[in-house]
Coordinates of C-alpha atoms and ligand atoms in Angstrom, one line a residue:
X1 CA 0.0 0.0 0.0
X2 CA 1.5 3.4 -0.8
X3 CA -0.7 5.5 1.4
X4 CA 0.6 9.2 3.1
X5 CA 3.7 8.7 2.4
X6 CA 6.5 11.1 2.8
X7 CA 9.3 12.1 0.8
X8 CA 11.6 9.8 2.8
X9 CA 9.4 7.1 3.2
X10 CA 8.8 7.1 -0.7
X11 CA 12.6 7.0 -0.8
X12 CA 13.3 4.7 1.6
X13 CA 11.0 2.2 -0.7
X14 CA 12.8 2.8 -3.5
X15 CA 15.9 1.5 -2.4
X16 CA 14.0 -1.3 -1.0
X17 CA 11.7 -2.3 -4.2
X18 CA 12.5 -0.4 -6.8
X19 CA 11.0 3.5 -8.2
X20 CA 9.0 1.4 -10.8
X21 CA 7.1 -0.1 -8.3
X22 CA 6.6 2.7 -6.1
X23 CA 5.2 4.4 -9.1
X24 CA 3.1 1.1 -10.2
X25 CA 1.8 1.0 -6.8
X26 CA 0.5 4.6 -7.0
X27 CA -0.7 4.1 -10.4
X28 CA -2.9 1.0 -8.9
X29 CA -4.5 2.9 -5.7
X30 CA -5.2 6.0 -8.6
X31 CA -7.0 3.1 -10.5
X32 CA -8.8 2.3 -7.7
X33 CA -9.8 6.3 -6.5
X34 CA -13.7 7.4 -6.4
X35 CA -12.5 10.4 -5.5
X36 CA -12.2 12.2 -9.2
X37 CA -8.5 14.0 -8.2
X38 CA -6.9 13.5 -11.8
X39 CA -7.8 14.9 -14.7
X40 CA -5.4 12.9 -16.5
X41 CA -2.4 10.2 -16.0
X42 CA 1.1 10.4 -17.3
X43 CA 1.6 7.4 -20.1
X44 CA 5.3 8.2 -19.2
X45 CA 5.4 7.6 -15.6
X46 CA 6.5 4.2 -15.4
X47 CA 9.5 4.9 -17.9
X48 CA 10.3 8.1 -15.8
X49 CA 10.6 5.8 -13.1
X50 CA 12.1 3.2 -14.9
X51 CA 15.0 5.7 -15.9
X52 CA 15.7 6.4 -12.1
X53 CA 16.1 2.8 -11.6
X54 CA 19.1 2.3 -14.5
X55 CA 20.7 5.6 -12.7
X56 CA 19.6 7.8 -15.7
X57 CA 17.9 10.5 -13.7
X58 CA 19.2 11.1 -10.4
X59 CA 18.9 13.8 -8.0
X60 CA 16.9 15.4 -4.3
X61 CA 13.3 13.8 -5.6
X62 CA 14.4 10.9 -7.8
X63 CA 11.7 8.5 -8.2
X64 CA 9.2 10.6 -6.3
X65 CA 5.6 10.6 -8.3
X66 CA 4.5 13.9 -8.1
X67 CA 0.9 15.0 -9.3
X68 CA 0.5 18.3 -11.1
X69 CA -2.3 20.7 -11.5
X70 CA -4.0 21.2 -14.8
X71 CA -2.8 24.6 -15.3
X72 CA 1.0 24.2 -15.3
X73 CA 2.0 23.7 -18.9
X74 CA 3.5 19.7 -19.4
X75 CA 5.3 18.7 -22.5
X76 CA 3.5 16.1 -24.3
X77 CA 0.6 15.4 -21.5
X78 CA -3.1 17.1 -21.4
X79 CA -3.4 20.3 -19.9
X80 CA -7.0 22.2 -19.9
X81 CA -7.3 24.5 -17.0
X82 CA -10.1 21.8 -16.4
X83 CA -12.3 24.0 -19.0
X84 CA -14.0 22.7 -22.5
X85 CA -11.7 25.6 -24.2
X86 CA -8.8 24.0 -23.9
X87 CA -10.1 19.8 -24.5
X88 CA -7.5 17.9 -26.6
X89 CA -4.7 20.3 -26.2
X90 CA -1.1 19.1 -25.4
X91 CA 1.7 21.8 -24.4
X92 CA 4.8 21.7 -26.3
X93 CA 6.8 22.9 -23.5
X94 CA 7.5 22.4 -20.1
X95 CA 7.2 24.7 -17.4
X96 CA 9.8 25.9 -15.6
X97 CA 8.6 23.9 -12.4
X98 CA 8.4 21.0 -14.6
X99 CA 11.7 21.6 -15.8
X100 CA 13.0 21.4 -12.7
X101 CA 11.2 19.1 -10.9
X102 CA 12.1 16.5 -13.9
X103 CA 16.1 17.6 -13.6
X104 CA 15.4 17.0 -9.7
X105 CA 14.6 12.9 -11.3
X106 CA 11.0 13.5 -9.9
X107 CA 8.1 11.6 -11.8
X108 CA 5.1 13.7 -13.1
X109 CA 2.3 11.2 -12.0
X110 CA -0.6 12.6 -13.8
X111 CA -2.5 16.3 -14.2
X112 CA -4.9 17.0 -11.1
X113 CA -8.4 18.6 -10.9
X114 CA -9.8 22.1 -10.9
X115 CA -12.0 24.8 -10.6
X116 CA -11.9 25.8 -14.4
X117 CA -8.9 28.2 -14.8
X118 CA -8.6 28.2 -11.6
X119 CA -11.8 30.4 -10.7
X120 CA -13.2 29.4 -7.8
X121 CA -13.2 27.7 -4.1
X122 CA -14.4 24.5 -4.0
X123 CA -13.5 22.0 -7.4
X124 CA -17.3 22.5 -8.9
X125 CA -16.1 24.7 -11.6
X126 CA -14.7 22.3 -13.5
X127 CA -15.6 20.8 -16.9
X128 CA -14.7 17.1 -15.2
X129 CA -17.3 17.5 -12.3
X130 CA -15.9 17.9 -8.6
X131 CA -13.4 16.0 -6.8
X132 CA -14.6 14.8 -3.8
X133 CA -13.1 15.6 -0.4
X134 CA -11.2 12.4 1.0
X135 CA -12.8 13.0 4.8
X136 CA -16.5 13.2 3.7
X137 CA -17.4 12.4 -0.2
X138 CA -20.2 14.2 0.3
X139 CA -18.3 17.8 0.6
X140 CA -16.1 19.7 -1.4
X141 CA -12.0 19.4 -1.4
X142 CA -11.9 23.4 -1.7
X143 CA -10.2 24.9 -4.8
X144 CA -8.6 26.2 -6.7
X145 CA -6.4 23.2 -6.5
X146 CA -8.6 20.5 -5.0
X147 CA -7.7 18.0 -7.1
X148 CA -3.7 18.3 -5.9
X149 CA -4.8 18.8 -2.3
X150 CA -7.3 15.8 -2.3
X151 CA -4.8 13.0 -4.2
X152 CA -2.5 13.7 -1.5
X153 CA -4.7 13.6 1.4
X154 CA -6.0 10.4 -0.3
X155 CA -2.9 9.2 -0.4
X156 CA -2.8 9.0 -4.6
X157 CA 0.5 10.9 -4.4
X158 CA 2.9 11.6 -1.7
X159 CA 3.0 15.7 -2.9
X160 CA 1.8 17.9 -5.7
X161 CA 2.3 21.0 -6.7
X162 CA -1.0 23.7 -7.6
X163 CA -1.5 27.5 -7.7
X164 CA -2.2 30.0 -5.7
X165 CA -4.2 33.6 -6.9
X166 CA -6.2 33.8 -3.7
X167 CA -5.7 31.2 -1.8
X168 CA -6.0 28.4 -3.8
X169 CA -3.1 26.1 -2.5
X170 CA -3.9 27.2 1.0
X171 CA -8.0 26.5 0.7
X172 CA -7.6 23.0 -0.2
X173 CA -4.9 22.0 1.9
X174 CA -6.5 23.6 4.7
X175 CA -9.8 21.5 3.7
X176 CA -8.4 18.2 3.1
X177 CA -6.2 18.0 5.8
X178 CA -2.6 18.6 4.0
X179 CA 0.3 21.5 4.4
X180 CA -0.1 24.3 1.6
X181 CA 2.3 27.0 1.3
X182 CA 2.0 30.0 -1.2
X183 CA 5.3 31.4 -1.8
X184 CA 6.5 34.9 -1.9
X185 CA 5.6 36.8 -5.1
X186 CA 8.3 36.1 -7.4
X187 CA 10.5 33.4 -5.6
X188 CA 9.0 30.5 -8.2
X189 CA 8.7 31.3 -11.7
X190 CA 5.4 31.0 -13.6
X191 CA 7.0 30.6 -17.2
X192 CA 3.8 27.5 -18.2
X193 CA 1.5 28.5 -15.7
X194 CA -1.3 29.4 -17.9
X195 CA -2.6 32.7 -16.2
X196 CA -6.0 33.6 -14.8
X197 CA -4.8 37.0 -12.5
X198 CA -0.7 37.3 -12.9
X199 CA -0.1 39.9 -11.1
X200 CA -1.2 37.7 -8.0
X201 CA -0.2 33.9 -8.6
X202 CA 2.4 31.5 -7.8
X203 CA 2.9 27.9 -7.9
X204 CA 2.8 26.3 -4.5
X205 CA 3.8 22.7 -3.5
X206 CA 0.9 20.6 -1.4
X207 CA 2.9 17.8 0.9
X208 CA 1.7 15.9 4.2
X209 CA 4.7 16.9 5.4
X210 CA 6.3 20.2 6.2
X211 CA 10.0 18.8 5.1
X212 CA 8.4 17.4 2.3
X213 CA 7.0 21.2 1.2
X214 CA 10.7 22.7 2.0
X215 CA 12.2 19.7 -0.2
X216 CA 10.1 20.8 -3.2
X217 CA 10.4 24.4 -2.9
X218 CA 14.4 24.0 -2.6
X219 CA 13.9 22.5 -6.5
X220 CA 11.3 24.5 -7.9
X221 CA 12.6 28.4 -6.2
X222 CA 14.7 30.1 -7.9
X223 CA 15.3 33.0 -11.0
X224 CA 14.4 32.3 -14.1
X225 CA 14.7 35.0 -16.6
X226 CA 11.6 33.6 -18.7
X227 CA 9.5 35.1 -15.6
X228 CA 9.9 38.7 -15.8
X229 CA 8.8 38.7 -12.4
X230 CA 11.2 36.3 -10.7
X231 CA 13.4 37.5 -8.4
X232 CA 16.9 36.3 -7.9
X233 CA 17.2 35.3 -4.0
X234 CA 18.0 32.4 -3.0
X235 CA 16.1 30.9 -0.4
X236 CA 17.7 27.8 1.8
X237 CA 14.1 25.8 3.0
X238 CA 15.7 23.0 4.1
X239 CA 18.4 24.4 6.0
X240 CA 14.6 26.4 8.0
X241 CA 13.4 23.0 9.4
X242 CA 14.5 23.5 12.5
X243 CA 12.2 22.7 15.6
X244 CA 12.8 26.2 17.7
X245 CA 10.6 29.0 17.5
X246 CA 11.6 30.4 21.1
X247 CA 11.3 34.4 21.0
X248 CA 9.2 34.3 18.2
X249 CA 6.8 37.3 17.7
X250 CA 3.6 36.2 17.1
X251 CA 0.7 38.9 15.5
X252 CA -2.7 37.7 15.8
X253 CA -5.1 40.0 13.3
X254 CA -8.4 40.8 15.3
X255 CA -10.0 41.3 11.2
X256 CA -9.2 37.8 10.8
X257 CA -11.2 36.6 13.1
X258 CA -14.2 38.3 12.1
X259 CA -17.8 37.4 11.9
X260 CA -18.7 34.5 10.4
X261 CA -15.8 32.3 11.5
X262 CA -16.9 28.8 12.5
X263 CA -16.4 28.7 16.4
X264 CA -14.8 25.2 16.0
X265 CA -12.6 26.9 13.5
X266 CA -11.7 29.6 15.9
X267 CA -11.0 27.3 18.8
X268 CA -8.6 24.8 16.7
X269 CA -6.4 28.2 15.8
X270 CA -6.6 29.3 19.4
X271 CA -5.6 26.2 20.9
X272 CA -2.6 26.4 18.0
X273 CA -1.2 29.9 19.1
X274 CA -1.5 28.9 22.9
X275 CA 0.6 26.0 21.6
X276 CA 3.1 28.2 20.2
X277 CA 3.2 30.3 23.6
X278 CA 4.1 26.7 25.3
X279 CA 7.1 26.3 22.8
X280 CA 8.4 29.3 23.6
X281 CA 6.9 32.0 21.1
X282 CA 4.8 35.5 22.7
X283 CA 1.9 36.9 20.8
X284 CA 0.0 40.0 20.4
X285 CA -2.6 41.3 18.9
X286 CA -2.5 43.2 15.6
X287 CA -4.9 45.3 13.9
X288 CA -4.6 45.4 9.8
X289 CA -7.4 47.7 9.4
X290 CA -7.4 47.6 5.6
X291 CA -8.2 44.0 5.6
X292 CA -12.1 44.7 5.3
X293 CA -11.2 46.2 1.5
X294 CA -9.3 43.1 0.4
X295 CA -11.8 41.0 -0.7
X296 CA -13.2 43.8 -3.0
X297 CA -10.4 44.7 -4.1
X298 CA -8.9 41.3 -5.3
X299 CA -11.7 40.2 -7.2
X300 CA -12.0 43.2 -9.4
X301 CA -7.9 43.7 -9.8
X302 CA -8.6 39.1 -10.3
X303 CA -11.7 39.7 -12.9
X304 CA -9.4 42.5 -14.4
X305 CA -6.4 40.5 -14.9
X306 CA -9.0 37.5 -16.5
X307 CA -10.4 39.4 -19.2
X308 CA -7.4 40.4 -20.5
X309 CA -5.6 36.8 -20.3
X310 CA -8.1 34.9 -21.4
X311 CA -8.2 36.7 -24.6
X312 CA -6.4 34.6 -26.2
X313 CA -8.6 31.5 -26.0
X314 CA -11.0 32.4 -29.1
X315 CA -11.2 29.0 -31.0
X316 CA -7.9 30.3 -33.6
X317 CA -4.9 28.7 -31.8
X318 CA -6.2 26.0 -29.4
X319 CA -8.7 23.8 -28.6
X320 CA -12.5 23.2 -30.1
X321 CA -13.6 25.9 -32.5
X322 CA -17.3 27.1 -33.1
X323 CA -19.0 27.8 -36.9
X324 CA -18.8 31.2 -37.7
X325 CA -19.4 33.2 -41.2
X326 CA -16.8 35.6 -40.0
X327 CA -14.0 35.3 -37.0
X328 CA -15.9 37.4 -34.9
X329 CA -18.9 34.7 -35.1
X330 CA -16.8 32.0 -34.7
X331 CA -14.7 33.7 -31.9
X332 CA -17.9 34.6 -29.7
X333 CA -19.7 31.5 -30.5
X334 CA -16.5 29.3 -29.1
X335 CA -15.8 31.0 -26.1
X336 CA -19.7 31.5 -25.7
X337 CA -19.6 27.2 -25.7
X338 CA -16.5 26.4 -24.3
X339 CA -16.4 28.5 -21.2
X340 CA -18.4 27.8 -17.9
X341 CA -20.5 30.0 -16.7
X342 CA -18.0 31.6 -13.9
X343 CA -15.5 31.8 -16.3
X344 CA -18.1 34.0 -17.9
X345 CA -19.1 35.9 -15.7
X346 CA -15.6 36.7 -14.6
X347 CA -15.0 38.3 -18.2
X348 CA -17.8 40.1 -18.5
X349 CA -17.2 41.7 -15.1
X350 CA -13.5 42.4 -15.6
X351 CA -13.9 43.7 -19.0
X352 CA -16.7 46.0 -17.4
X353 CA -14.2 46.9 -14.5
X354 CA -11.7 47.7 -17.4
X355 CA -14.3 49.9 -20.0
X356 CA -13.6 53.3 -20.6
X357 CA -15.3 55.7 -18.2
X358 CA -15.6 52.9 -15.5
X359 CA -11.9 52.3 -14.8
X360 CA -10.6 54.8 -12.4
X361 CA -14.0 54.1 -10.6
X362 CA -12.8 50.5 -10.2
X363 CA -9.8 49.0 -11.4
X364 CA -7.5 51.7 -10.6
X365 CA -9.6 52.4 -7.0
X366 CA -8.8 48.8 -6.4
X367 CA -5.2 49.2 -7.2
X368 CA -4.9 52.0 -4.6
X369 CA -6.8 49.9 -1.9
X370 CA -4.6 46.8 -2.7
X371 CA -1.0 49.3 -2.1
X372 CA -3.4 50.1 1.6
X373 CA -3.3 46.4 2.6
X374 CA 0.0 45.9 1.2
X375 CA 1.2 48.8 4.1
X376 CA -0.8 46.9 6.7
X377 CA 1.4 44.2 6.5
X378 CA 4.5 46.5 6.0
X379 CA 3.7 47.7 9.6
X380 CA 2.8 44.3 11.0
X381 CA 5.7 43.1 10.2
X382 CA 7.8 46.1 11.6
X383 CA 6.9 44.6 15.2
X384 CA 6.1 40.9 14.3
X385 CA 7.9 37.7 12.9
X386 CA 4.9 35.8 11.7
X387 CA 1.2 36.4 11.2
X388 CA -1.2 33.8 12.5
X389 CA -4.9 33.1 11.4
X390 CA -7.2 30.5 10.2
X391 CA -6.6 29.7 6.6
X392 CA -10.6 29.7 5.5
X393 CA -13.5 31.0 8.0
X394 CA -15.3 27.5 8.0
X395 CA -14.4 23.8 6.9
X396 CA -15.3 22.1 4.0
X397 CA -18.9 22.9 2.9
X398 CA -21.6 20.5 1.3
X399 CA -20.6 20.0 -2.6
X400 CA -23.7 22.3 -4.2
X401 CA -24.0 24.3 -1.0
X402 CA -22.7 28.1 -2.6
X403 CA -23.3 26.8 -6.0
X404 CA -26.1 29.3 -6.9
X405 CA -24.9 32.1 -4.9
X406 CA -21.2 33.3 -6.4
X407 CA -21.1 35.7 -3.5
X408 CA -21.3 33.2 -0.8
X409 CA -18.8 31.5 -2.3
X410 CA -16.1 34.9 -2.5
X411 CA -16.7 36.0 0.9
X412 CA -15.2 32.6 2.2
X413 CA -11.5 33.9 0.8
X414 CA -11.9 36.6 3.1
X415 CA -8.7 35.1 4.8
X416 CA -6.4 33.8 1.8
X417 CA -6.8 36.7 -0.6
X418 CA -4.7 39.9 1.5
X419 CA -1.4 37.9 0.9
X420 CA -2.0 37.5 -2.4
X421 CA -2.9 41.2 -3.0
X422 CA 0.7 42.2 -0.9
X423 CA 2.6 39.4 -2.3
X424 CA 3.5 37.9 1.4
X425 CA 4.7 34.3 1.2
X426 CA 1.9 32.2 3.9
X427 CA 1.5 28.5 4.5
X428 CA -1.8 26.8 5.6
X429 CA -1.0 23.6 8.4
X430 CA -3.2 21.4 9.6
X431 CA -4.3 22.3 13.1
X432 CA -7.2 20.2 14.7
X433 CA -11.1 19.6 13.5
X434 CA -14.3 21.1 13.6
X435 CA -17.4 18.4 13.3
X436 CA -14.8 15.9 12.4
X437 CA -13.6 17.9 9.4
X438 CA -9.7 19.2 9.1
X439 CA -9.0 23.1 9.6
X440 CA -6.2 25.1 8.6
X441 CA -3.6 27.3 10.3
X442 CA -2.5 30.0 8.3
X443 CA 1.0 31.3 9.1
X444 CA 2.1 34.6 7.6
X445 CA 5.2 35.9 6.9
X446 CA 7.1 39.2 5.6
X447 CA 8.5 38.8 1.9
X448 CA 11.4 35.9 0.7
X449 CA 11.2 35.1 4.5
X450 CA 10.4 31.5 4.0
X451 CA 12.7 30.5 6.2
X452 CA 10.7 31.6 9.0
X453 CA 7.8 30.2 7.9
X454 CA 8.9 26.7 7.3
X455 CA 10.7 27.0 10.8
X456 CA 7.1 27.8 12.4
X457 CA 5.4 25.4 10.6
X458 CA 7.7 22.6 11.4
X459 CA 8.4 23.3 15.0
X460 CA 4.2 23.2 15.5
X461 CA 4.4 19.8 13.3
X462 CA 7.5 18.2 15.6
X463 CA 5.4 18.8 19.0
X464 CA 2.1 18.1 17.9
X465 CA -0.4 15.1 16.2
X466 CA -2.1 17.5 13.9
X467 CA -0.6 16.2 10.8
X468 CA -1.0 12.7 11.2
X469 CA -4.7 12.5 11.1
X470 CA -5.9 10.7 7.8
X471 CA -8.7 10.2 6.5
X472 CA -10.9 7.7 7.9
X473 CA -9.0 7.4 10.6
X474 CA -9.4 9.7 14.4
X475 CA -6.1 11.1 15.4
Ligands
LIG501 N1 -11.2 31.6 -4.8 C1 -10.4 32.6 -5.4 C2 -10.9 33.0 -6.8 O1 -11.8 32.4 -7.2 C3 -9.0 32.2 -5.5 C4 -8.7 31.2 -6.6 C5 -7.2 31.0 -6.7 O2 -6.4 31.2 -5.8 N2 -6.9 30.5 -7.9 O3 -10.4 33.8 -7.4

């Protein structure tokens, strides 16, 4: 059985069977999943891992399988945003995470679930149907990237990578019971991560294991000068896992605790930071006043940032294409066919937010309010080392529940989109239940300081059980 494991378990079987049949034996449980995590598996796994066997590949993840979210570009394998626009079509190109994570002699598994282009907080979005959360089939695995968060809390892959616009590495782990962590704007390039907002995303690894999320990050970090927003710094996560965090400063934001957060929500986070206070850390409180514009503001600079990069998906260069006398029939009749309805809607509402005459009413006002919360967290971190929070208000809802209502389903990223809009790295950890259902610690911190972050997150993971509850299992 392969289930939950680690990097160094996954390792450690390799040397005993072989990376073929660590891979095979993944490949069998996927076979075997009701859960709907993959869009898609990699016809070149087994020869990936095969390769590692005869020493061709070698390197810090050889033989690891790996699942990868539909929206990070892989040569020769299916990617589709998890959206009818994009059915059939097959990158030429790697990524640069792909790139590196194949260098590092890690083996792409197969592409994983999504809300379509990434739109979205709970899976439903996409053109597949919904992945089903591993601790209760009958709720949602959160999203963006459910599909990555619930293949590794399933125990389909040992890690995966997703993305992160607002919130959507940290929403899923934090519902599924995983670690999450969305790096620092810039600090992993997103050369083949098809965009939905770029001026907010990075690629984020999902792991049940906070040595396993430094271990990725430590291969996929780092400049590349096809991103012209990566930023040369190199980060050492690994050298962070350190179990210590004595005279830490904790800053607990009263906004993020707001109304509307589940009280067994609030009690798991609580019972973290006191935790913390135990090891060794102090806390304060911290007010970051702005954080009541954030959620505003992100989805219209989000919607903005959609209309404009989805463009390009109009039925002439990829994918399905609609009849049409003329290209501007065929172009309106593809995407009018191809995209789902939020992807739709997200258009039409950035493209509004965008229109002559309505800009500096929106899109610009939303700029100015995103530089506000951006100085909220300049300040908090003047006096703090971390941030804590809980990663989502509420644990995983009922699949169909915020379905009809869009709204409902925005306000619950009241908590994961601020980072985004300041570019702050943050990682979610799993920190207790509520009714039986995992919640998420979100730990902040100030820009390229990872290494604090990871150090947090694994010292809470070294003297507590948090992370070994499974699903199906109590802990
Ligand atoms: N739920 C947010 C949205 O729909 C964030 C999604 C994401 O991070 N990709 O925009």
């Amino acid at each position: 059985m392969t289930k939950w494991l680690s990097i160094s378990d996954v390792k450690e079987k390799i040397v005993a069977t072989s990376a073929e049949e660590v891979t095979a034996s993944y490949l069998e449980t996927i076979e075997k999943s009701s859960i709907n995590g993959y869009t898609c598996i990699s016809d070149g796994a087994l020869d990936a891992a095969k390769m590692v066997d005869k020493g061709e590949v070698a390197g810090p993840l050889a033989g690891v399988p790996i699942a990868i979210k539909d929206n990070i570009s892989t040569k020769g394998l299916a990617t589709t945003c998890s959206s009818k626009i994009l059915e059939g079509y097959v990158p030429p190109y790697d990524a640069h995470v792909i790139e590196r994570l194949k260098a590092a002699g890690a083996v792409i598994i197969g592409k994983t679930n999504m809300d379509e282009f990434a739109m979205g907080t709970s899976t439903e979005s996409s053109c597949y149907g919904v992945t089903l959360n591993p601790w209760d089939h009958e709720r949602v695995p959160g999203g963006s990237s459910g599909g990555s968060a619930a293949v590794v809390a399933a125990g389909e892959a040992p890690i995966s990578l997703g993305s992160d616009t607002g919130g959507s590495v940290r929403c899923p782990a934090a519902f599924c019971g995983v670690v999450g962590l969305k790096p620092t704007y810039g600090a992993v390039s997103r050369y083949g991560l098809i965009s939905y907002a770029n001026s907010l995303e990075q690629i984020g690894p999902m792991a049940t294991c906070v040595e396993d999320i430094a271990a990725v990050m430590d291969v996929i970090g780092g400049y590349d000068a096809r991103d012209s927003t990566s930023i040369d710094k190199k980060i050492d996560h690994q050298a962070a896992l350190v179990d210590d965090v004595k005279g830490l400063k904790i800053g607990v934001p009263d906004e993020y605790f707001g109304e509307g957060v589940d009280t067994g929500t609030e009690k798991a986070v609580w019972d973290a930071i006191n935790k913390f206070e135990e090891m060794g850390a102090s806390w304060e409180k911290v007010s970051m006043p702005n954080t009541k514009y954030a959620l505003a503001a992100y989805y219209t600079i989000a919607m903005s940032e959609a209309s404009s990069n989805l463009a390009r998906f109009d039925g002439t260069r990829y994918g399905p294409r609609s009849d049409g006398e003329n290209w501007h029939v065929m172009a309106s009749r593809t995407r009018a066919e191809n995209f789902g309805k939020e992807v739709q809607r997200r258009i039409l509402l950035g493209t509004y937010a965008l229109s002559a005459g309505y800009q500096d009413k929106y899109y610009l006002k939303a700029l100015q309010v995103r530089t506000l919360v951006k100085q909220d967290f300049e300040r908090a971190f003047a006096n703090f080392d971390v941030l804590m929070a809980p990663t989502m208000p509420l644990p995983a809802f009922k699949i169909g529940e915020k379905v009809e209502d869009p709204l409902s389903q925005y306000l619950t990223d009241v908590n994961t989109v601020p980072m985004n809009l300041a570019g702050v790295p943050c990682i979610s950890v799993p920190c207790g239940s509520s009714d039986g259902l995992p919640v998420g610690l979100q730990i902040i911190g100030n820009h390229f300081d990872e290494a604090t972050l990871i150090r947090t997150a694994y010292s809470f993971e070294k003297n507590t059980d948090h992370n070994k509850a499974r699903p199906g299992e109590v802990a």
